[in-house]
Amino acid sequence: MLFGPSPIHVCGSEPLASRVVAGLRADGRRVRLVSPDQLTTLKPARIRTLILADPPDPAGLIAPFAARLDQARRGFGAEPVRLILMHPADPPPPLPTLNLDGRLRLETFAIENRAMRALLARWPLHSGMDPPFGQVPHLLIAGFTPSAGAFLVQALRLIQYADACPRVSVLCDDTERVAARFQAAYPQAGQVAEIRFAPLASPSLKDAPAVTLALVCPDAPGAEGLRVARALIQAIAREQRASPPILLEIGDDAARGDIADWDGQLIPFSSLHAACRPQVLLDGLGDEAARTIHEQYCDSIAAQGRDPGTEPAGEPWPRLATSYRQANRHQADHLWAKLALTDCRAVVEEMVDSFAFTPLEVERLARIEHRRWAADRFLDGWSYAPVRDNARKHHPQLIPYAELSEPMKDLDRFAVRGVPNLLARSGLGVVRLLIVGLPAPGAGSASGRRLCTLTRLVLERLVARYPDRALVLAATLADPATRQVMRQALDQTDAGLFWLLPRPVDELLAAQPDAAARLDLLELAARAERRIALDGEGELARWFAARAEIVIALGAIAPMAEPARRVTLSTGWAGLDWNFEY
């Protein structure tokens, strides 16, 4: 082919290879599916990207292909060839030793691990809680398939949000065997979180912390998985009065039905579809920050007068060993937890000025960063010892942050202070949130066109008054007036939505007057970036008082201790009352 980009060649096991081809073609990529026999006859110099989709004998395909590529004439095929080996999970299968100066650039792609990483990027652990309000993650996993295990390990690497110990509940059949196997694979996992295994048939959640995120991974996706997920929703609502996001694995199926069928709480996903997305498989979606962390590390080595290329961890990213790539990815993935902890958001860099965390924020985040780093080490099999021993995986810094020396604390502080610069190198800037509360309407609330006009005026003033803040509106969405204001804010500004839930979602839906109102609520709730469970109306009032800098009062509402800034939208035009304390 003389014109246009070279096609991506795919070879491997079915049905995975065909799924990869379908995903690439749906994204407009040129693809050619070839058999192992055809691969041996193709001129390797004419291939730019080759994806091996979990072939039975990867080493038997890679070694001769690499040899033929290195023997090919220089010229047309002088550019390196990218080979992506897809395999079920880490560690990768045995691979041939390749010439690092050769033309083949081998990347391993663990399907389950990368799919779960993409899932947690879309639904981070804080999507079901509010860390600055003191809430701590409680992850629940129902069913323990290999994908669920990959999700658990990835979540444990990201679960540090506070000094309090997070909780993980695993519901499965054959509890003792599953617990023993997990403990054998990750003996130090108990240092990261409190992990409890319980029977799937009889979960007991009454005395446990409120579940903040749940994953359902049935052995056979389908009706049984949906039944388990709905039973779990009922158990959590009944025993904990909470409604966390429920991620449901549906395998290779497509999600069917409309939004009402999923009740605003079930979130169907396919790990296979996620892994086969070109943005994940080919384009390194989510790796931008990881690459930047690696570049900064290489820069620090060079600044010390050393050649990064002489160290295994200093190799260029395309040649970097998988273990080092993973460490960079884990640190990068936790950036979003740090932003959530400080009520910050990453936006396009041109939209913001310079940003720096306060000294108190730096110290708090440094403690969390040390816990994250330690979790990564523990899950890799390391343990504490007074003297470092890489062969035995012993490390003297696996101690609480408070016991570290000041130079060691400074390493964590440096990592935290570097977050804005790290994001800036990826074209992103950091802004603080402006959280605006929307309590339930009171007497004299404006409605209809008048409410629409008042809302527009309020939004314009907020954006003008706080140009360097990211607007977030928080509400229960229980009434039509609140939903009208919220929808207008989302449609007319770049505002975000926190969905506050002082009672379970099923009760909230049951209280709506008709199907149209329920659908209106569900469609708006689907746009929420976070849903926050609160223990009744009293805790809802405390949340508004503690977390909202500004309250938009739809008519007369009950007095609140703090915040002092309030905007009242009432039936009279004079009701646009600004009591801001600048």
Coordinates of C-alpha atoms in Angstrom, one line a residue:
M1 CA 0.0 0.0 0.0
L2 CA 1.6 3.2 -1.2
F3 CA -1.0 5.7 0.0
G4 CA -2.5 6.2 3.4
P5 CA -1.4 4.8 6.7
S6 CA -0.4 1.1 6.9
P7 CA -3.2 -1.1 8.3
I8 CA -3.0 -2.4 11.8
H9 CA -2.3 -6.2 11.6
V10 CA -4.1 -8.4 14.1
C11 CA -3.4 -12.1 14.7
G12 CA -4.4 -14.4 17.5
S13 CA -7.1 -16.4 19.1
E14 CA -10.8 -16.2 18.5
P15 CA -13.1 -14.6 19.4
L16 CA -10.7 -12.0 20.8
A17 CA -8.9 -11.2 17.5
S18 CA -12.3 -10.5 15.8
R19 CA -13.4 -8.4 18.7
V20 CA -10.2 -6.3 18.4
V21 CA -10.7 -5.9 14.7
A22 CA -14.3 -4.8 15.2
G23 CA -13.3 -2.3 17.8
L24 CA -10.6 -0.8 15.6
R25 CA -12.8 -0.6 12.6
A26 CA -15.6 1.1 14.6
D27 CA -13.1 3.8 15.3
G28 CA -12.3 4.3 11.7
R29 CA -8.9 2.4 11.8
R30 CA -7.6 0.4 8.9
V31 CA -7.2 -3.2 10.0
R32 CA -6.1 -6.5 8.5
L33 CA -6.9 -9.8 10.3
V34 CA -4.2 -12.4 9.5
S35 CA -3.7 -16.0 10.6
P36 CA -0.5 -17.3 12.2
D37 CA 0.4 -19.0 8.9
Q38 CA -0.1 -15.8 7.0
L39 CA 2.0 -13.9 9.5
T40 CA 5.0 -16.0 8.7
T41 CA 4.8 -15.0 5.0
L42 CA 4.2 -11.3 5.4
K43 CA 7.1 -8.9 4.9
P44 CA 7.7 -7.6 8.4
A45 CA 9.1 -4.4 7.1
R46 CA 5.7 -3.5 5.7
I47 CA 4.0 -3.8 9.1
R48 CA 3.9 -0.7 11.4
T49 CA 1.7 -2.1 14.2
L50 CA 1.0 -5.7 15.0
I51 CA -1.4 -6.9 17.7
L52 CA -1.1 -10.4 18.9
A53 CA -4.5 -11.2 20.5
D54 CA -3.6 -13.8 23.1
P55 CA -2.1 -16.4 20.7
P56 CA -1.5 -19.9 22.0
D57 CA 2.3 -19.7 21.5
P58 CA 3.3 -16.0 21.6
A59 CA 7.1 -16.7 21.8
G60 CA 6.8 -19.0 18.8
L61 CA 5.4 -16.0 16.8
I62 CA 7.4 -13.2 18.2
A63 CA 11.0 -14.7 17.9
P64 CA 10.9 -15.5 14.2
F65 CA 9.1 -12.3 13.4
A66 CA 11.7 -10.3 15.2
A67 CA 14.5 -12.2 13.4
R68 CA 13.0 -11.6 10.0
L69 CA 12.5 -7.9 10.8
D70 CA 16.1 -7.4 11.8
Q71 CA 17.2 -9.1 8.6
A72 CA 15.0 -7.0 6.4
R73 CA 16.5 -4.3 4.2
R74 CA 16.8 -0.9 5.8
G75 CA 14.9 1.8 4.0
F76 CA 11.2 1.3 3.6
G77 CA 11.1 -0.6 6.9
A78 CA 13.6 1.5 8.8
E79 CA 11.0 2.7 11.3
P80 CA 10.5 0.6 14.5
V81 CA 7.6 -1.9 14.4
R82 CA 5.2 -1.8 17.3
L83 CA 4.1 -5.2 18.6
I84 CA 1.3 -5.3 21.2
L85 CA 0.9 -8.7 22.9
M86 CA -2.5 -9.0 24.5
H87 CA -2.7 -11.6 27.3
P88 CA -5.3 -12.3 30.0
A89 CA -3.5 -10.9 33.1
D90 CA -0.1 -10.0 34.5
P91 CA 2.4 -11.5 34.6
P92 CA 2.8 -11.9 30.8
P93 CA 3.7 -15.3 29.3
P94 CA 7.3 -16.3 28.8
L95 CA 8.8 -14.2 26.0
P96 CA 11.9 -14.5 23.9
T97 CA 14.9 -12.2 24.7
L98 CA 14.8 -9.4 22.1
N99 CA 17.6 -7.2 20.9
L100 CA 16.8 -3.8 22.6
D101 CA 18.6 -2.1 19.7
G102 CA 16.5 -4.0 17.2
R103 CA 13.5 -2.6 15.3
L104 CA 10.8 -4.5 17.2
R105 CA 9.2 -2.6 20.1
L106 CA 7.3 -5.1 22.2
E107 CA 4.5 -4.0 24.6
T108 CA 2.6 -6.4 26.8
F109 CA -1.1 -5.6 27.4
A110 CA -2.8 -7.5 30.3
I111 CA -6.5 -7.5 29.2
E112 CA -8.1 -7.8 32.6
N113 CA -5.7 -5.3 34.3
R114 CA -6.0 -2.6 31.6
A115 CA -9.8 -3.1 31.4
M116 CA -10.2 -2.6 35.2
R117 CA -7.8 0.4 35.1
A118 CA -10.0 2.0 32.5
L119 CA -13.1 1.1 34.5
L120 CA -11.7 2.8 37.7
A121 CA -10.7 5.8 35.6
R122 CA -14.3 6.2 34.5
W123 CA -15.8 5.3 38.0
P124 CA -13.1 6.2 40.6
L125 CA -13.6 5.1 44.2
H126 CA -14.6 8.6 45.1
S127 CA -17.5 8.6 42.6
G128 CA -19.7 7.2 45.4
M129 CA -18.5 9.3 48.4
D130 CA -17.2 12.6 49.6
P131 CA -13.7 12.3 51.1
P132 CA -13.5 16.0 52.4
F133 CA -16.7 15.2 54.4
G134 CA -14.9 12.4 56.2
Q135 CA -16.3 9.5 54.2
V136 CA -13.9 6.5 53.7
P137 CA -14.1 4.0 50.8
H138 CA -16.0 0.7 51.3
L139 CA -15.6 -1.3 48.1
L140 CA -17.9 -4.4 47.8
I141 CA -17.2 -7.1 45.2
A142 CA -19.8 -9.7 44.4
G143 CA -18.4 -12.7 42.6
F144 CA -14.7 -13.3 42.3
T145 CA -13.9 -13.9 38.7
P146 CA -10.4 -13.1 37.3
S147 CA -11.7 -9.7 36.3
A148 CA -13.0 -9.1 39.8
G149 CA -9.6 -10.0 41.2
A150 CA -7.9 -7.6 38.8
F151 CA -10.3 -4.9 39.8
L152 CA -9.7 -5.5 43.5
V153 CA -5.9 -5.3 43.1
Q154 CA -6.1 -2.1 41.0
A155 CA -8.6 -0.6 43.5
L156 CA -6.3 -1.4 46.5
R157 CA -3.5 0.6 44.7
L158 CA -5.9 3.6 44.6
I159 CA -7.9 3.3 47.8
Q160 CA -6.0 5.6 50.0
Y161 CA -8.0 8.8 50.8
A162 CA -7.5 9.3 54.5
D163 CA -5.6 8.1 57.5
A164 CA -8.6 5.9 58.4
C165 CA -8.3 2.3 57.1
P166 CA -10.6 1.6 54.0
R167 CA -12.8 -1.5 53.8
V168 CA -13.2 -4.1 51.2
S169 CA -16.0 -6.8 51.3
V170 CA -15.8 -9.7 48.9
L171 CA -18.9 -11.8 48.5
C172 CA -18.4 -15.1 46.8
D173 CA -19.0 -18.9 46.8
D174 CA -16.4 -21.1 48.4
T175 CA -15.3 -18.3 50.6
E176 CA -12.4 -20.1 52.4
R177 CA -10.7 -21.2 49.1
V178 CA -11.0 -17.8 47.5
A179 CA -9.7 -16.0 50.6
A180 CA -6.8 -18.5 50.9
R181 CA -5.8 -18.0 47.3
F182 CA -5.9 -14.2 47.5
Q183 CA -3.9 -14.2 50.7
A184 CA -1.3 -16.5 49.1
A185 CA -1.0 -14.2 46.1
Y186 CA -1.0 -10.9 48.1
P187 CA 0.1 -11.7 51.7
Q188 CA 0.5 -8.0 52.5
A189 CA -2.9 -6.9 51.3
G190 CA -4.1 -6.6 54.8
Q191 CA -1.7 -3.7 55.3
V192 CA -3.5 -1.8 52.7
A193 CA -7.2 -2.2 53.7
E194 CA -9.4 -4.3 55.9
I195 CA -10.5 -7.1 53.6
R196 CA -13.3 -9.4 54.5
F197 CA -14.7 -12.4 52.6
A198 CA -18.3 -13.6 53.1
P199 CA -20.8 -15.9 51.4
L200 CA -22.6 -14.4 48.4
A201 CA -25.9 -16.0 49.4
S202 CA -26.1 -14.4 52.8
P203 CA -24.3 -11.0 53.0
S204 CA -24.4 -9.2 56.3
L205 CA -23.9 -5.4 55.9
K206 CA -25.9 -4.0 58.8
D207 CA -22.9 -3.2 61.0
A208 CA -20.4 -2.4 58.2
P209 CA -19.6 1.1 56.9
A210 CA -21.8 2.3 54.1
V211 CA -20.8 0.7 50.8
T212 CA -19.4 3.5 48.5
L213 CA -18.9 1.4 45.3
A214 CA -19.8 -2.1 44.3
L215 CA -18.7 -4.4 41.5
V216 CA -20.8 -7.5 40.4
C217 CA -18.8 -10.0 38.3
P218 CA -20.9 -13.2 37.8
D219 CA -19.3 -16.4 36.5
A220 CA -21.7 -16.3 33.6
P221 CA -22.8 -12.7 32.7
G222 CA -26.5 -12.5 32.0
A223 CA -29.7 -12.8 33.9
E224 CA -28.0 -14.3 37.0
G225 CA -25.7 -11.3 37.2
L226 CA -28.6 -8.9 37.0
R227 CA -30.4 -10.9 39.7
V228 CA -27.4 -10.7 42.0
A229 CA -27.0 -7.0 41.4
R230 CA -30.6 -6.2 42.2
A231 CA -30.5 -8.3 45.3
L232 CA -27.4 -6.4 46.4
I233 CA -29.1 -3.1 45.8
Q234 CA -32.0 -4.1 48.0
A235 CA -29.7 -5.5 50.8
I236 CA -27.6 -2.3 50.9
A237 CA -30.7 -0.1 50.9
R238 CA -32.3 -2.1 53.6
E239 CA -29.4 -2.5 55.9
Q240 CA -27.4 0.6 55.3
R241 CA -29.9 3.1 53.8
A242 CA -27.4 3.8 50.9
S243 CA -27.4 3.5 47.1
P244 CA -23.8 3.3 45.8
P245 CA -23.0 2.9 42.1
I246 CA -23.2 -0.8 41.2
L247 CA -20.9 -1.8 38.3
L248 CA -22.3 -4.9 36.5
E249 CA -20.1 -7.0 34.2
I250 CA -22.2 -8.0 31.2
G251 CA -19.5 -9.8 29.2
D252 CA -19.6 -9.5 25.4
D253 CA -23.2 -8.4 25.4
A254 CA -24.5 -5.0 24.7
A255 CA -26.5 -3.2 27.4
R256 CA -30.2 -3.3 26.4
G257 CA -33.1 -1.2 27.6
D258 CA -33.5 2.4 28.5
I259 CA -32.3 4.4 31.5
A260 CA -35.4 3.5 33.5
D261 CA -34.6 -0.2 33.3
W262 CA -31.3 0.4 35.1
D263 CA -32.9 2.4 38.0
G264 CA -30.2 5.0 38.1
Q265 CA -27.9 2.8 40.1
L266 CA -26.9 -0.2 37.9
I267 CA -24.0 0.6 35.5
P268 CA -23.5 -2.1 32.9
F269 CA -20.0 -2.5 31.5
S270 CA -18.0 -5.0 29.5
S271 CA -14.4 -5.5 30.4
L272 CA -13.7 -7.0 27.0
H273 CA -15.2 -4.0 25.2
A274 CA -13.2 -1.6 27.4
A275 CA -9.9 -3.4 26.7
C276 CA -10.5 -3.4 22.9
R277 CA -11.2 0.3 22.7
P278 CA -8.5 1.8 20.4
Q279 CA -7.9 4.6 22.9
V280 CA -6.9 2.0 25.5
L281 CA -5.3 -0.6 23.4
L282 CA -3.4 1.6 20.9
D283 CA -3.3 5.2 22.1
G284 CA -2.4 4.6 25.7
L285 CA -5.5 6.3 27.1
G286 CA -4.6 7.4 30.7
D287 CA -0.9 7.0 30.1
E288 CA -0.2 10.7 29.5
A289 CA 0.5 11.5 33.1
A290 CA 2.4 8.2 33.6
R291 CA 4.7 9.1 30.7
T292 CA 5.2 12.5 32.2
I293 CA 6.1 11.0 35.6
H294 CA 8.7 8.8 33.9
E295 CA 10.1 11.8 31.9
Q296 CA 10.5 13.8 35.2
Y297 CA 12.3 10.8 36.7
C298 CA 14.7 10.7 33.7
D299 CA 15.2 14.5 34.0
S300 CA 16.1 14.1 37.6
I301 CA 18.7 11.5 36.8
A302 CA 20.2 13.6 34.1
A303 CA 20.3 16.6 36.4
Q304 CA 22.5 14.5 38.7
G305 CA 24.9 14.0 35.9
R306 CA 23.9 10.4 35.2
D307 CA 22.8 8.9 31.9
P308 CA 19.2 7.7 32.2
G309 CA 19.8 5.2 29.5
T310 CA 22.2 3.3 31.7
E311 CA 19.5 2.5 34.2
P312 CA 16.6 0.0 33.7
A313 CA 14.1 2.6 35.1
G314 CA 15.5 5.3 32.8
E315 CA 14.8 3.7 29.5
P316 CA 12.6 5.6 27.0
W317 CA 8.9 4.8 27.5
P318 CA 8.6 2.5 24.4
R319 CA 11.4 0.4 25.7
L320 CA 10.6 0.6 29.4
A321 CA 10.0 -2.6 31.3
T322 CA 6.4 -3.4 32.2
S323 CA 7.0 -3.3 35.9
Y324 CA 8.4 0.3 35.7
R325 CA 5.5 1.4 33.4
Q326 CA 3.0 0.0 35.9
A327 CA 4.6 1.9 38.9
N328 CA 4.3 5.1 36.9
R329 CA 0.7 4.3 36.0
H330 CA -0.3 3.6 39.6
Q331 CA 1.2 7.0 40.7
A332 CA -0.6 8.7 37.8
D333 CA -3.9 7.1 38.5
H334 CA -4.0 8.4 42.1
L335 CA -3.7 12.0 40.9
W336 CA -7.5 12.2 40.6
A337 CA -7.9 11.0 44.2
K338 CA -5.6 13.8 45.4
L339 CA -7.7 16.3 43.5
A340 CA -10.9 15.0 45.0
L341 CA -9.4 15.2 48.4
T342 CA -8.7 18.9 48.0
D343 CA -11.8 19.9 46.1
C344 CA -9.9 20.5 42.9
R345 CA -10.4 19.6 39.2
A346 CA -8.1 19.3 36.2
V347 CA -9.2 21.4 33.2
V348 CA -7.6 22.6 29.9
E349 CA -4.6 24.5 30.9
E350 CA -5.5 27.6 28.9
M351 CA -8.5 28.1 31.2
V352 CA -6.5 28.6 34.4
D353 CA -3.6 30.5 35.9
S354 CA -0.9 29.0 38.0
F355 CA -1.9 26.8 41.0
A356 CA -0.2 25.6 44.2
F357 CA -1.5 23.5 47.1
T358 CA -1.5 25.2 50.5
P359 CA 1.1 24.0 53.0
L360 CA -1.6 22.2 55.0
E361 CA -2.8 20.5 51.8
V362 CA 0.7 19.5 50.9
E363 CA 1.2 17.8 54.3
R364 CA -2.1 16.0 54.2
L365 CA -1.6 14.8 50.6
A366 CA 2.0 13.8 51.4
R367 CA 0.7 11.4 54.1
I368 CA -1.8 10.0 51.6
E369 CA 0.9 9.7 48.9
H370 CA 3.1 7.7 51.3
R371 CA 0.2 5.4 52.1
R372 CA -0.4 4.9 48.3
W373 CA 3.3 4.2 47.7
A374 CA 3.4 1.7 50.6
A375 CA 0.2 0.0 49.2
D376 CA 1.9 -0.4 45.9
R377 CA 4.9 -2.0 47.6
F378 CA 2.8 -4.2 49.8
L379 CA 0.8 -5.5 46.9
D380 CA 4.1 -6.3 45.1
G381 CA 5.2 -8.5 48.0
W382 CA 7.4 -6.1 49.9
S383 CA 7.6 -5.9 53.7
Y384 CA 9.3 -3.8 56.3
A385 CA 12.9 -4.4 57.3
P386 CA 15.4 -2.0 58.8
V387 CA 17.8 -2.6 55.8
R388 CA 16.7 -2.5 52.2
D389 CA 17.1 -5.8 50.3
N390 CA 15.7 -5.8 46.8
A391 CA 16.1 -9.6 46.4
R392 CA 14.0 -10.3 49.5
K393 CA 11.8 -7.3 48.9
H394 CA 12.6 -5.6 52.2
H395 CA 12.2 -1.9 52.6
P396 CA 13.0 0.4 55.6
Q397 CA 10.4 3.1 54.6
L398 CA 7.4 0.8 54.9
I399 CA 6.4 2.6 58.1
P400 CA 3.8 5.2 59.0
Y401 CA 4.4 8.7 57.6
A402 CA 4.9 10.2 61.0
E403 CA 7.9 7.9 61.6
L404 CA 9.7 8.9 58.5
S405 CA 12.7 11.1 58.6
E406 CA 12.3 14.6 57.2
P407 CA 14.3 13.9 54.0
M408 CA 12.0 10.9 53.4
K409 CA 8.9 13.0 54.0
D410 CA 10.2 15.6 51.6
L411 CA 10.1 13.0 48.8
D412 CA 6.4 12.7 49.3
R413 CA 5.9 16.4 49.6
F414 CA 7.9 16.9 46.4
A415 CA 5.6 14.4 44.6
V416 CA 2.5 16.3 45.8
R417 CA 3.9 19.8 45.0
G418 CA 4.7 18.5 41.5
V419 CA 1.1 17.5 40.7
P420 CA 0.2 20.9 39.0
N421 CA 3.4 20.8 36.9
L422 CA 2.8 17.2 36.1
L423 CA -0.7 17.9 34.8
A424 CA 0.6 21.0 33.0
R425 CA 3.0 18.9 30.9
S426 CA -0.1 16.9 29.9
G427 CA -1.9 20.2 28.8
L428 CA -4.0 20.4 32.0
G429 CA -4.3 22.9 34.8
V430 CA -5.8 22.7 38.3
V431 CA -8.7 24.8 39.6
R432 CA -10.6 24.7 42.9
L433 CA -14.2 23.8 43.1
L434 CA -16.9 26.2 44.0
I435 CA -19.6 24.0 45.6
V436 CA -23.1 25.5 45.5
G437 CA -25.8 23.8 47.5
L438 CA -29.4 23.5 46.3
P439 CA -31.6 22.6 49.3
A440 CA -35.3 21.5 48.8
P441 CA -37.5 24.5 47.8
G442 CA -39.4 26.3 50.5
A443 CA -42.4 28.6 50.5
G444 CA -42.5 31.3 47.8
S445 CA -40.1 29.6 45.4
A446 CA -40.1 31.0 41.9
S447 CA -41.1 28.6 39.1
G448 CA -41.4 28.3 35.3
R449 CA -40.0 31.1 33.2
R450 CA -39.3 33.4 36.2
L451 CA -37.2 30.7 37.8
C452 CA -35.4 30.2 34.5
T453 CA -34.6 33.9 34.3
L454 CA -33.4 34.1 37.9
T455 CA -31.2 31.0 37.5
R456 CA -29.6 32.5 34.4
L457 CA -28.8 35.7 36.3
V458 CA -27.4 33.7 39.2
L459 CA -25.2 31.6 37.0
E460 CA -23.9 34.6 35.1
R461 CA -23.0 36.3 38.4
L462 CA -21.3 33.2 39.8
V463 CA -19.2 32.7 36.7
A464 CA -18.2 36.4 36.6
R465 CA -17.5 36.6 40.4
Y466 CA -15.4 33.3 40.5
P467 CA -13.7 33.1 37.1
D468 CA -10.9 30.9 38.6
R469 CA -13.2 28.3 40.2
A470 CA -15.0 25.2 38.8
L471 CA -18.7 25.4 39.5
V472 CA -20.3 22.3 41.1
L473 CA -24.0 22.2 42.2
A474 CA -25.1 19.7 44.8
A475 CA -28.7 18.6 45.3
T476 CA -31.0 15.6 46.0
L477 CA -32.8 16.2 42.7
A478 CA -36.0 15.2 44.5
D479 CA -38.2 18.0 43.2
P480 CA -38.8 19.5 39.8
A481 CA -37.7 23.1 40.7
T482 CA -34.3 21.9 41.8
R483 CA -34.0 19.7 38.7
Q484 CA -34.8 22.7 36.5
V485 CA -32.1 24.8 38.1
M486 CA -29.6 21.9 37.9
R487 CA -30.3 21.1 34.3
Q488 CA -30.0 24.8 33.3
A489 CA -26.7 25.0 35.1
L490 CA -25.3 21.9 33.4
D491 CA -26.5 23.0 30.0
Q492 CA -25.4 26.6 30.2
T493 CA -22.1 26.3 32.0
D494 CA -19.3 23.8 32.6
A495 CA -20.8 23.0 36.0
G496 CA -20.6 19.6 37.6
L497 CA -23.2 17.7 39.7
F498 CA -23.0 16.1 43.1
W499 CA -26.1 13.9 43.7
L500 CA -26.9 14.0 47.5
L501 CA -28.8 10.9 48.7
P502 CA -30.2 11.1 52.3
R503 CA -32.3 8.0 51.4
P504 CA -32.0 5.1 49.0
V505 CA -32.7 5.8 45.3
D506 CA -35.7 3.4 45.2
E507 CA -37.5 5.5 47.8
L508 CA -36.6 8.7 46.0
L509 CA -38.0 7.3 42.7
A510 CA -41.1 6.0 44.5
A511 CA -41.8 9.5 45.9
Q512 CA -42.1 10.9 42.3
P513 CA -45.6 11.6 41.1
D514 CA -45.4 9.8 37.8
A515 CA -43.2 7.9 35.3
A516 CA -42.3 11.2 33.5
A517 CA -40.9 12.7 36.8
R518 CA -39.0 9.5 37.5
L519 CA -37.4 9.6 34.1
D520 CA -36.6 13.3 34.5
L521 CA -34.8 12.5 37.7
L522 CA -32.9 9.5 36.3
E523 CA -31.7 11.4 33.2
L524 CA -30.3 14.1 35.3
A525 CA -28.8 11.7 37.9
A526 CA -27.0 10.0 35.0
R527 CA -25.0 13.2 34.6
A528 CA -23.7 13.3 38.2
E529 CA -20.0 13.0 38.6
R530 CA -20.4 11.9 42.2
R531 CA -23.3 10.4 44.3
I532 CA -22.9 11.0 48.1
A533 CA -24.9 8.8 50.5
L534 CA -26.0 10.8 53.7
D535 CA -27.6 9.3 56.7
G536 CA -31.0 11.1 56.7
E537 CA -32.1 14.7 56.5
G538 CA -30.0 15.7 59.5
E539 CA -26.8 14.7 57.9
L540 CA -27.9 16.3 54.6
A541 CA -28.3 19.6 56.5
R542 CA -24.8 19.1 58.1
W543 CA -23.4 18.5 54.6
F544 CA -24.8 21.7 53.2
A545 CA -23.4 23.6 56.2
A546 CA -20.0 22.0 56.0
R547 CA -19.4 21.7 52.3
A548 CA -21.4 24.4 50.4
E549 CA -19.7 27.8 50.1
I550 CA -22.9 29.2 48.6
V551 CA -26.5 28.1 48.9
I552 CA -29.2 28.9 46.3
A553 CA -32.4 29.0 48.3
L554 CA -35.5 28.3 46.2
G555 CA -37.8 30.4 48.3
A556 CA -37.8 30.4 52.1
I557 CA -35.7 27.5 53.6
A558 CA -34.8 26.6 57.1
P559 CA -31.9 28.6 58.7
M560 CA -28.5 27.0 58.3
A561 CA -25.3 27.3 60.4
E562 CA -22.9 28.5 57.8
P563 CA -22.5 29.1 55.0
A564 CA -23.2 32.8 55.2
R565 CA -23.4 33.3 51.4
R566 CA -26.9 32.7 50.2
V567 CA -28.8 33.5 47.0
T568 CA -32.6 33.4 47.4
L569 CA -34.8 32.8 44.4
S570 CA -38.4 33.7 45.3
T571 CA -41.6 34.7 43.6
G572 CA -40.7 38.4 43.6
W573 CA -37.9 39.9 41.6
A574 CA -36.5 41.4 44.8
G575 CA -36.0 37.8 45.8
L576 CA -32.7 37.8 44.0
D577 CA -30.9 38.5 47.3
W578 CA -27.2 38.4 47.4
N579 CA -25.8 38.1 50.9
F580 CA -22.2 37.3 49.9
E581 CA -19.5 38.1 52.4
Y582 CA -16.5 39.0 50.2

